Coordinates of C-alpha atoms and ligand atoms in Angstrom, one line a residue:
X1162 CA 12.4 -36.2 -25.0
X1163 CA 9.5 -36.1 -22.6
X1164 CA 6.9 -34.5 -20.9
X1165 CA 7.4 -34.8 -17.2
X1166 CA 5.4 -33.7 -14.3
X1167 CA 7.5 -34.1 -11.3
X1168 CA 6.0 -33.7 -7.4
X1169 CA 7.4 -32.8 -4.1
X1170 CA 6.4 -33.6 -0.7
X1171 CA 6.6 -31.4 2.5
X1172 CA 9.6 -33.4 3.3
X1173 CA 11.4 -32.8 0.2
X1174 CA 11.1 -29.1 0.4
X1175 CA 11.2 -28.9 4.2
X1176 CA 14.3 -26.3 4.2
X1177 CA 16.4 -24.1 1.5
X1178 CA 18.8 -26.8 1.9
X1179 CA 16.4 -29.4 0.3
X1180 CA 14.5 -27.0 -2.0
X1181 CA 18.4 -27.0 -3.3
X1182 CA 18.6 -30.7 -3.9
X1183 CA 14.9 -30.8 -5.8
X1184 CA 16.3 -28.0 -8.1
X1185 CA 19.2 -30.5 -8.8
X1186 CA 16.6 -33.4 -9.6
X1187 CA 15.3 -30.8 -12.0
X1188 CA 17.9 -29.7 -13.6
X1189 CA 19.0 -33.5 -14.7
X1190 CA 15.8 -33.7 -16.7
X1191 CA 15.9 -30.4 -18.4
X1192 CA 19.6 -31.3 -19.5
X1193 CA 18.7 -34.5 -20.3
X1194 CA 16.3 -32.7 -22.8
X1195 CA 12.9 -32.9 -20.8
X1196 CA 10.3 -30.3 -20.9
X1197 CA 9.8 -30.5 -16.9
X1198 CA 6.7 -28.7 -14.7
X1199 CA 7.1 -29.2 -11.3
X1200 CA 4.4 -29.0 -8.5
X1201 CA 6.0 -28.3 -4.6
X1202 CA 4.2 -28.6 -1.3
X1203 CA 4.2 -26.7 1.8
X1204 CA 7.3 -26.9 3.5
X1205 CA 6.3 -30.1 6.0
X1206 CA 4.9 -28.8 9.1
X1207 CA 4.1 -25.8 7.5
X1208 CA 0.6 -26.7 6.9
X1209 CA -0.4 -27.8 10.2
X1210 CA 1.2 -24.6 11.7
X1211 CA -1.5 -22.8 9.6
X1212 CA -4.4 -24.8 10.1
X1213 CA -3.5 -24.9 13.8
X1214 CA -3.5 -20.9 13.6
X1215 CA -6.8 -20.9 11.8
X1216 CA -8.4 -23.0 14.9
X1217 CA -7.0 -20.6 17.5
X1218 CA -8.6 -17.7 15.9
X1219 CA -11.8 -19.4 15.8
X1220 CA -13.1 -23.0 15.8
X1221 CA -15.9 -22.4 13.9
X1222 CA -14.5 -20.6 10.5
X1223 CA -15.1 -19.4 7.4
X1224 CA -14.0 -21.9 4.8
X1225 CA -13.1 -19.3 2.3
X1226 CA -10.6 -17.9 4.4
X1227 CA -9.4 -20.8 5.7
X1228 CA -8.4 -21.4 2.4
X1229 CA -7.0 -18.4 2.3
X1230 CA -4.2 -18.9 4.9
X1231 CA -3.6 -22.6 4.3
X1232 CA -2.5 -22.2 0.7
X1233 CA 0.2 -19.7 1.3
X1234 CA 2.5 -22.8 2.5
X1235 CA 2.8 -24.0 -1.3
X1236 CA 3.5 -20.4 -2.2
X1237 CA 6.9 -20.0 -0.5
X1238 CA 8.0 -23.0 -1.3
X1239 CA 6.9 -22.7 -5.3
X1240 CA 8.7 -19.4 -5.3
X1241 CA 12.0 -20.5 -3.4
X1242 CA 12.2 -23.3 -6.0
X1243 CA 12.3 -21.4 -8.8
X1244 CA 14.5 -19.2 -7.4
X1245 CA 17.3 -21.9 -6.6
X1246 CA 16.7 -23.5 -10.0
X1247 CA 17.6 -19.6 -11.6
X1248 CA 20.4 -20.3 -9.5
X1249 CA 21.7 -22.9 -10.8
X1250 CA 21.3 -21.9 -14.2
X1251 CA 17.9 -23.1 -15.2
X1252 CA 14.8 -20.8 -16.5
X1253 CA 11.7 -21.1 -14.0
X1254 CA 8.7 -19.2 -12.6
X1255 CA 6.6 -20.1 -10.2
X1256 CA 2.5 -19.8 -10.7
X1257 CA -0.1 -20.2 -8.2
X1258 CA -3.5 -22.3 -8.9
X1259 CA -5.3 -18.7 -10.2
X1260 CA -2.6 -18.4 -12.7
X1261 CA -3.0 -21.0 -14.8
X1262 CA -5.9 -21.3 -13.9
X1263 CA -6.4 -24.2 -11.3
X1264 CA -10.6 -24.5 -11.5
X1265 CA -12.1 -25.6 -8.3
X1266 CA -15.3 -26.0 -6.9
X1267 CA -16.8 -24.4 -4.1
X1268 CA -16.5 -27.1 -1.3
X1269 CA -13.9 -25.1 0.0
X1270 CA -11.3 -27.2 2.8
X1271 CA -11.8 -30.1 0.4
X1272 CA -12.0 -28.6 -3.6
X1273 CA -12.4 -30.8 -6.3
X1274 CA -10.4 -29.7 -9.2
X1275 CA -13.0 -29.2 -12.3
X1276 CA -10.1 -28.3 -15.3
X1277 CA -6.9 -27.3 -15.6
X1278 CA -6.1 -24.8 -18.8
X1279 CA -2.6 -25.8 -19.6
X1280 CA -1.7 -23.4 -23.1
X1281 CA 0.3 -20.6 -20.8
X1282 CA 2.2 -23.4 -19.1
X1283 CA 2.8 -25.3 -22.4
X1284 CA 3.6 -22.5 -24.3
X1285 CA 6.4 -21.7 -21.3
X1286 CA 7.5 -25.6 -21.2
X1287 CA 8.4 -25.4 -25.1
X1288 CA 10.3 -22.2 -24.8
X1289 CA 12.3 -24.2 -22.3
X1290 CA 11.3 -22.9 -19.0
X1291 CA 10.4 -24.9 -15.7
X1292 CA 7.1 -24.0 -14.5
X1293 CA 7.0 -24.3 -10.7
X1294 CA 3.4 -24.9 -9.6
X1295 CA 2.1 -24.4 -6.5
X1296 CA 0.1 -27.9 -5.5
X1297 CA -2.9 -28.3 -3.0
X1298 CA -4.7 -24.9 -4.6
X1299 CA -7.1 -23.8 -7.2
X1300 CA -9.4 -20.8 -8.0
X1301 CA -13.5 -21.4 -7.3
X1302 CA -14.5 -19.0 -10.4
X1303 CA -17.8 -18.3 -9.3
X1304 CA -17.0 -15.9 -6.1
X1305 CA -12.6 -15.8 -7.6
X1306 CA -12.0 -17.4 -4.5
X1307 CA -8.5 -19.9 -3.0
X1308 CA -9.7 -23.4 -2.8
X1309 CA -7.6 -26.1 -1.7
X1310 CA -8.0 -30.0 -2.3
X1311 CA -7.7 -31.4 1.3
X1312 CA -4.5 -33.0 3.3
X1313 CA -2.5 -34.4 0.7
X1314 CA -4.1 -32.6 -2.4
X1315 CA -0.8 -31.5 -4.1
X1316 CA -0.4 -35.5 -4.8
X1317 CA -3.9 -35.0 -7.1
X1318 CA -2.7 -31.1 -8.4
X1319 CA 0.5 -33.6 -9.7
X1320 CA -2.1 -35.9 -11.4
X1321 CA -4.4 -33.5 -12.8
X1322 CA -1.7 -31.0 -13.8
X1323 CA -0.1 -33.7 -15.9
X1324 CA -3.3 -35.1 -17.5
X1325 CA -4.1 -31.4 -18.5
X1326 CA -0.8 -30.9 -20.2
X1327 CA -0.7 -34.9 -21.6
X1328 CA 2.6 -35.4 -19.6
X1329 CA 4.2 -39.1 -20.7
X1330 CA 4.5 -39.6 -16.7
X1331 CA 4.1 -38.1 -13.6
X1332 CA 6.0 -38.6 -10.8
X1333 CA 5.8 -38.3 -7.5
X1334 CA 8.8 -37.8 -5.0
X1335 CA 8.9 -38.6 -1.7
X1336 CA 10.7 -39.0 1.8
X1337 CA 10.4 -42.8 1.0
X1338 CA 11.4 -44.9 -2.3
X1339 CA 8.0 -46.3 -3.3
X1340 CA 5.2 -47.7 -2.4
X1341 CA 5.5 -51.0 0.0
X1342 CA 3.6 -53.8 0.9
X1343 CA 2.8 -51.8 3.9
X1344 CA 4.1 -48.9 5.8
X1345 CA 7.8 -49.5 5.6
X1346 CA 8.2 -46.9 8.8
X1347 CA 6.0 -49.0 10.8
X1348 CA 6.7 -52.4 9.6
X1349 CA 10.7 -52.2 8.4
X1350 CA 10.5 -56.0 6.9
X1351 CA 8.0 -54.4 4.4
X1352 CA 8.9 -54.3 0.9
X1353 CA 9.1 -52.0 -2.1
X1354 CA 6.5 -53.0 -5.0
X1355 CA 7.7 -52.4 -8.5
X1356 CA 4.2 -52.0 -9.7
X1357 CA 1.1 -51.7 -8.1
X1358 CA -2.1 -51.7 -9.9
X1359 CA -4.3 -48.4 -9.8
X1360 CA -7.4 -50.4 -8.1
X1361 CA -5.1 -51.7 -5.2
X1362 CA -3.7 -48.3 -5.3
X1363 CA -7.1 -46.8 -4.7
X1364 CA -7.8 -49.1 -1.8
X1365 CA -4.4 -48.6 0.1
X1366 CA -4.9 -44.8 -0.3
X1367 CA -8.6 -44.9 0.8
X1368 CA -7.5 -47.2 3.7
X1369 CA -5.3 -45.6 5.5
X1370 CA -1.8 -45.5 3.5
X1371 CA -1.1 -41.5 2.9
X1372 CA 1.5 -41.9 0.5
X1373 CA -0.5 -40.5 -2.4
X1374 CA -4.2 -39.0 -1.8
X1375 CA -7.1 -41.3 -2.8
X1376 CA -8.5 -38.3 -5.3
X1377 CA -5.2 -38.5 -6.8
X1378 CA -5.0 -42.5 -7.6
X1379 CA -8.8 -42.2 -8.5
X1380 CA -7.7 -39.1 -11.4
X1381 CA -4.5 -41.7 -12.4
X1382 CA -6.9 -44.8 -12.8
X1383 CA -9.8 -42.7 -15.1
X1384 CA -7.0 -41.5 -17.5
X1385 CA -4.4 -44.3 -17.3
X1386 CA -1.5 -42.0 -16.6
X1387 CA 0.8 -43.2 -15.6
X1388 CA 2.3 -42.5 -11.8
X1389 CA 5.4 -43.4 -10.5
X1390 CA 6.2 -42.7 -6.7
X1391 CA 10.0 -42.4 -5.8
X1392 CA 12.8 -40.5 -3.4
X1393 CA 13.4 -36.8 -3.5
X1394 CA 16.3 -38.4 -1.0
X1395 CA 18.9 -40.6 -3.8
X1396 CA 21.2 -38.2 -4.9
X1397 CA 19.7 -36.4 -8.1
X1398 CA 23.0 -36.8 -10.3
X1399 CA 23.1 -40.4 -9.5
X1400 CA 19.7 -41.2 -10.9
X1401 CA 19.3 -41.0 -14.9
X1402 CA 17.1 -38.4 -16.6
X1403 CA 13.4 -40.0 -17.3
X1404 CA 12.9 -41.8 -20.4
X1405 CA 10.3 -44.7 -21.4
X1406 CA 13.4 -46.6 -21.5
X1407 CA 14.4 -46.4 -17.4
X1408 CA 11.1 -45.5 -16.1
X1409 CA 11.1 -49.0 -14.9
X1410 CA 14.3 -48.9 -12.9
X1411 CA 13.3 -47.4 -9.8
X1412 CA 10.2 -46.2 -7.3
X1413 CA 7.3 -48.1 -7.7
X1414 CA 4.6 -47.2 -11.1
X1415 CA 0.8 -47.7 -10.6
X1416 CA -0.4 -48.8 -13.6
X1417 CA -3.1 -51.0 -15.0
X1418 CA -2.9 -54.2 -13.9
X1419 CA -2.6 -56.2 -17.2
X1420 CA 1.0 -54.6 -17.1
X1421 CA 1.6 -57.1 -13.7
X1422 CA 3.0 -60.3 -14.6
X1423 CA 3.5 -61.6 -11.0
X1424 CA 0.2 -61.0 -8.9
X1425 CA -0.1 -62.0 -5.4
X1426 CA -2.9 -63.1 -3.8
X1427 CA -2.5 -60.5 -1.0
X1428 CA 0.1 -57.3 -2.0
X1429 CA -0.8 -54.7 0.3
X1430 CA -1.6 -54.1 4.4
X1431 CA -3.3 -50.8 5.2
X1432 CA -4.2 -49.1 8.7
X1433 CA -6.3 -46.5 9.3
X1434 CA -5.9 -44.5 12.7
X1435 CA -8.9 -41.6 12.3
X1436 CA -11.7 -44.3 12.9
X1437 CA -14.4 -43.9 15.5
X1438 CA -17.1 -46.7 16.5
X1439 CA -20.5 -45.6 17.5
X1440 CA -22.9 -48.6 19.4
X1441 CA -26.9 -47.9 20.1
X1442 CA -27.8 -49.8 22.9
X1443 CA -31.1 -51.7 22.6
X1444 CA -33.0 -50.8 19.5
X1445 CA -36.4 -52.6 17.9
X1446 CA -35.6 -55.4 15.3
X1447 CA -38.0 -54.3 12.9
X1448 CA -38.3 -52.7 9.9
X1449 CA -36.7 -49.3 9.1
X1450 CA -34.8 -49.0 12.0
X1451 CA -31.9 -49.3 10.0
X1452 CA -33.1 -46.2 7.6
X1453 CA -34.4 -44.0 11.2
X1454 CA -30.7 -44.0 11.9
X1455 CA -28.3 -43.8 8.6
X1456 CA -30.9 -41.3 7.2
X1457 CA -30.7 -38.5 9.8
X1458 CA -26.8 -39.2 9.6
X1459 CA -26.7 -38.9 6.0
X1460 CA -28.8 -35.8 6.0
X1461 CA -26.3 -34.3 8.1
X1462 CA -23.2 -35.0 5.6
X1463 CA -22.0 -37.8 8.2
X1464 CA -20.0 -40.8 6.1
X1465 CA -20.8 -44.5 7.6
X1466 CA -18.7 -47.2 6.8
X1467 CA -18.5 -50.4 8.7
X1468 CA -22.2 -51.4 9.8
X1469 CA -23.0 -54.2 12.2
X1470 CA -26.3 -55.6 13.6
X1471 CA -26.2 -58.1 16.4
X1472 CA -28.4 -60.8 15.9
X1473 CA -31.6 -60.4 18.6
X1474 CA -32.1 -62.3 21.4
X1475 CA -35.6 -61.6 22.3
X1476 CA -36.8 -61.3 19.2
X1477 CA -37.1 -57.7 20.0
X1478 CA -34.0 -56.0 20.8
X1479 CA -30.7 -55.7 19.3
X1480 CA -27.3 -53.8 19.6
X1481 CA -26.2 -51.6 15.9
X1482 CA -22.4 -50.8 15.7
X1483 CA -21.0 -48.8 13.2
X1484 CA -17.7 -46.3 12.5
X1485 CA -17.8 -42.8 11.4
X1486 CA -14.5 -40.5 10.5
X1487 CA -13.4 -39.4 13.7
X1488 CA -13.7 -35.6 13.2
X1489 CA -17.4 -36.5 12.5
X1490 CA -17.9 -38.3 16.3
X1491 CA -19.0 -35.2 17.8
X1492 CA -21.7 -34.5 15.3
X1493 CA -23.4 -38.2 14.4
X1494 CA -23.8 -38.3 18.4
X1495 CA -25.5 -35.0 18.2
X1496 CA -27.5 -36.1 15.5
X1497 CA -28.5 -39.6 16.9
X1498 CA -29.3 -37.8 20.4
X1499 CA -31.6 -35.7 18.8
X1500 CA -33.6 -38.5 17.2
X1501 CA -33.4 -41.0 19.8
X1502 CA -37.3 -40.7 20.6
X1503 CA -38.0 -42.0 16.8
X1504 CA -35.5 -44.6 16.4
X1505 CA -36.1 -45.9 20.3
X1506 CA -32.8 -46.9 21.5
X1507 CA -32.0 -47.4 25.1
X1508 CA -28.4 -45.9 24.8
X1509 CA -25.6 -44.8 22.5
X1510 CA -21.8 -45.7 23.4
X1511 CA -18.8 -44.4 21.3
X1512 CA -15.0 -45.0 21.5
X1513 CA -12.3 -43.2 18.8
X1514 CA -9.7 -45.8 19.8
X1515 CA -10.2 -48.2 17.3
X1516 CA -8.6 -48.9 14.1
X1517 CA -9.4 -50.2 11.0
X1518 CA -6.7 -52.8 9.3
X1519 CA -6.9 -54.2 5.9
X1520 CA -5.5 -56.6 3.6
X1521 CA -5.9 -55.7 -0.3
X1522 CA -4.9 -57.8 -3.3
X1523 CA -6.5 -58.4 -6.3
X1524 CA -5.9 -62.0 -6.2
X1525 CA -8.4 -62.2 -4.1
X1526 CA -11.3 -62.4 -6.6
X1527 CA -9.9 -65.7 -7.7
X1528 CA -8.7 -67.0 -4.2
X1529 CA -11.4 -68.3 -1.9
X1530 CA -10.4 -68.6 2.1
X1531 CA -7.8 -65.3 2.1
X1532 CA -10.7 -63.4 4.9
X1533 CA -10.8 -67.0 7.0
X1534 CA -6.9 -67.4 7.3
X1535 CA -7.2 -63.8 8.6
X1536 CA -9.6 -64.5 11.3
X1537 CA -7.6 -66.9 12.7
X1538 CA -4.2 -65.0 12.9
X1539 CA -5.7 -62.3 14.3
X1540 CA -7.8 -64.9 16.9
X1541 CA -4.5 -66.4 17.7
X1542 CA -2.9 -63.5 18.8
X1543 CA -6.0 -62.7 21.1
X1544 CA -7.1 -59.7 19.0
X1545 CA -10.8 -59.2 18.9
X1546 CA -12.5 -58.0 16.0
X1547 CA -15.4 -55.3 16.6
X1548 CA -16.7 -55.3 12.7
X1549 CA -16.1 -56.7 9.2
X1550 CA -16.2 -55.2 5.7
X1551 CA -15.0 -57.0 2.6
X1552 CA -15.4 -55.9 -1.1
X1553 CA -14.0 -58.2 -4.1
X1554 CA -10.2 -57.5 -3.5
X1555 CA -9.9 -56.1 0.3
X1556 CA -10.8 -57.3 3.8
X1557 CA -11.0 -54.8 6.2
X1558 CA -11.2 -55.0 10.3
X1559 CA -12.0 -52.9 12.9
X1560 CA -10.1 -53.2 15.7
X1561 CA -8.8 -51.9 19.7
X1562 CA -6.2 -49.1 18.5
X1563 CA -3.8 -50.9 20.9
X1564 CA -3.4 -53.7 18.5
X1565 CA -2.4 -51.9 15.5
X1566 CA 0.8 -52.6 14.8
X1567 CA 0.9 -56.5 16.0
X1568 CA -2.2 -56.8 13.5
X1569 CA -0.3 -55.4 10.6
X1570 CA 2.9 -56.9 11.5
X1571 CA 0.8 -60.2 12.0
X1572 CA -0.6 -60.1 8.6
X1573 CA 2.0 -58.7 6.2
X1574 CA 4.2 -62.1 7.9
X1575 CA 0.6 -64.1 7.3
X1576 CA 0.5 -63.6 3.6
X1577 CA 3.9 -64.1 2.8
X1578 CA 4.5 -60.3 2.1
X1579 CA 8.1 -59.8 4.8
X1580 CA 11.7 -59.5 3.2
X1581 CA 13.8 -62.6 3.2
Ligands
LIG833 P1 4.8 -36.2 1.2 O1 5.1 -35.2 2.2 O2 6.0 -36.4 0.2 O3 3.5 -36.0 0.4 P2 3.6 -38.2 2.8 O4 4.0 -38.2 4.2 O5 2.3 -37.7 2.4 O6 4.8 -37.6 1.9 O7 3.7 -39.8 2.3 C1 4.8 -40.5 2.5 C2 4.7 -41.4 3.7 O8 3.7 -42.4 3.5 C3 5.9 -42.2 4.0 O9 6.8 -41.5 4.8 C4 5.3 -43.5 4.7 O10 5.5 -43.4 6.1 C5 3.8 -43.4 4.4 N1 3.3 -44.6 3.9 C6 2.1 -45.2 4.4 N2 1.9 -46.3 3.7 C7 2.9 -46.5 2.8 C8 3.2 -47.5 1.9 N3 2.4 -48.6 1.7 N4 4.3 -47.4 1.1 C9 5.1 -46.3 1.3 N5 4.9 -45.3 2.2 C10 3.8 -45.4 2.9
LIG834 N1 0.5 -29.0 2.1 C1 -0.7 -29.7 2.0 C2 -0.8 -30.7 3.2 O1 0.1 -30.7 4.1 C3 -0.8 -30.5 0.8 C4 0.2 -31.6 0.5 O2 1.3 -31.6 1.1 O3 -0.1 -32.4 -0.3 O4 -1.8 -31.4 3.3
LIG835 MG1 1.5 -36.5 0.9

């Protein structure tokens, strides 16, 4: 018998129909003698519908009720599970984050979860009941406030739920049967890992690949829990109840990476679309320029990533590139405008239609010449590269959105990663 924490994505639980076929993946574990809590999402869509309402009303919100309304999502759906799974014959309730309680903090929009206290859900779990949690929310205890975790949080609510209540697994289902080598709806000759370690994990979430939120990987990686990622979609009485025995047999587990026999030097190609480039035009070469520009931007909660100074010509002059999340364009130009008298640049360009690609493998510490060969594939098919960032196991480009998809396609073939 285990301890299962089982998770499902908007798409699982996108209709009644569905929430039906997730009770049925329940109900094999609890007759197959598990002691089951199950977190849901919003119904898919349902989320962006909200947050889309909350912009209408006003652009410029208040993040405690924004909170408010895009948590209710995960409340439908928790209750309509437990409802089909008393159904079918199966003891469940349904608890929202202030419940249990969920702890957050106050960085509402984007909540980290600070503790979960598990002893009303375990005492349920051993009487034999299902608890159905709602994922993506918590309660900030200070002002007993709704705080939710960001897109994607219910994949780290699964996480930290199953670490507070010492789950043997937790697993996360999906519209897709693992994780790939890349995105298998983008690249179709991608190919289903049967482990991936958590550091790769944490690079492919970070870098663009949504299939489990970075905050949840990072949670996984501290506590070594183990996470498997699988399909809400295979028909739940064809699969076999979870047991250390079979948790092997399908999905993909992210797991240390001592437990990978077979590492390559590349396994994983990641894209990420929200990337915007920023250029000043013109600025001295000397000392502290570089501090006159990232400090004003860090004051101001703005996230750099890729930096890139051209080399001056004059011995004066040069040109400074570098990326910001798109939803932060707007307001590192409004800061960098209103300095522009102390840091003395000409002018500033910006473009959001770049993206950044990148190619992540933990081989790589021990394989010299993995960022040259890319270079040269991506040169070869005439695609320009506008800045460089590498870090012991990952490479990562920014290039012309445009390019996207030849890139990845380009490089999964490049490193030997395409299904024969
Ligand atoms: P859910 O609603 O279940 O949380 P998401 O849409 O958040 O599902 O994540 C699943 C999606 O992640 C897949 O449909 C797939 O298109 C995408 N994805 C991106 N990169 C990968 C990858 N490397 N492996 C598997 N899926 C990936
Ligand atoms: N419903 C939330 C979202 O769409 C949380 C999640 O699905 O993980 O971002
Ligand atoms: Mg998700």
């Amino acid at each position: 018998m285990a301890l299962i924490v089982m998770k499902f994505g908007g798409t699982s639980v996108a209709n009644v129909e569905r929430i039906k076929n997730v009770a049925r993946h329940v109900k094999r574990e609890i007759d197959g003698g598990n002691k089951v809590a199950v977190v849901v999402s919003a119904m898919s869509g349902a989320t962006n519908q909200l947050v889309a309402w909350v912009r209408e009303a006003s652009l410029l919100h208040d993040a405690r009720e924004y909170d408010a309304i895009v948590a209710s999502g995960e409340q439908v759906t928790a209750g309509l599970l437990a409802i089909c799974l008393q159904a079918i014959g199966v003891g469940a309730r349904s608890w929202q984050g202030w419940q249990i309680p969920v702890l957050a903090d106050n960085a509402h929009g984007s909540a980290r979860i600070k503790g979960i206290d598990g002893t009303k859900l375990i005492e349920r779990l051993n009487s034999g009941e299902v608890a159905v949690v709602t994922g993506f929310q918590g309660i900030e205890p200070e002002r007993q406030r709704i705080a939710t975790f960001g897109r994607g949080g219910s994949d780290t609510s699964a996480v930290a739920l199953a670490i507070a209540l010492k789950a043997d697994i937790c697993d996360i289902y999906t519209d897709v049967d693992g994780i790939y080598t890349t995105d298998p709806r983008i690249v179709p000759k991608a190919q289903r890992m049967a482990k991936v370690s958590y550091e790769e994990m944490l690079e492919m979430a970070s870098l663009g690949s949504k299939v489990l939120q970075t905050r949840s990987v990072e949670l996984a990686m501290v506590h070594t829990l183990r996470t498997r990622v699988l399909s809400s979609f295979a028909a739940p009485e064809s699969m076999k109840p979870t047991t250390p025995d079979t948790w092997g047999e399908t999905g993909t587990i992210v797991c240390s990476e001592e437990e990978i026999v077979e590492q390559q030097v590349v396994s994983g190609i990641a894209c990420a679309k929200g990337e915007a480039k920023v250029t000043l035009l013109k600025i001295e070469d000397k000392p502290g320029v570089a501090a006159s520009v990232f400090g004003p931007l860090a004051d101001a909660n703005v996230n750099v990533d890729m930096i890139v100074q051209n080399l001056s010509s004059d011995g004066r002059h040069t040109d400074m590139t570098f990326t910001v999340d798109e939803t932060e364009l707007a307001r590192a130009l409004d800061v960098l405008k209103g300095v522009q008298k102390q840091i003395g640049y000409f002018d500033i360009k910006s473009s959001a239609d770049v993206v950044k690609v990148s190619v992540i493998g933990v081989g790589m510490r021990s394989h010299a010449g993995v960022a040259a060969m890319m270079f040269k594939a991506l040169a070869a098919k005439g695609i320009n590269i506008l800045a460089i960032t590498t870090s012991e196991i990952k490479i990562s480009v920014l290039i012309d959105a445009v390019y996207a998809e030849l890139a990845v396609r380009t490089l999964h073939t490049l490193y030997g990663l395409d299904k024969t």
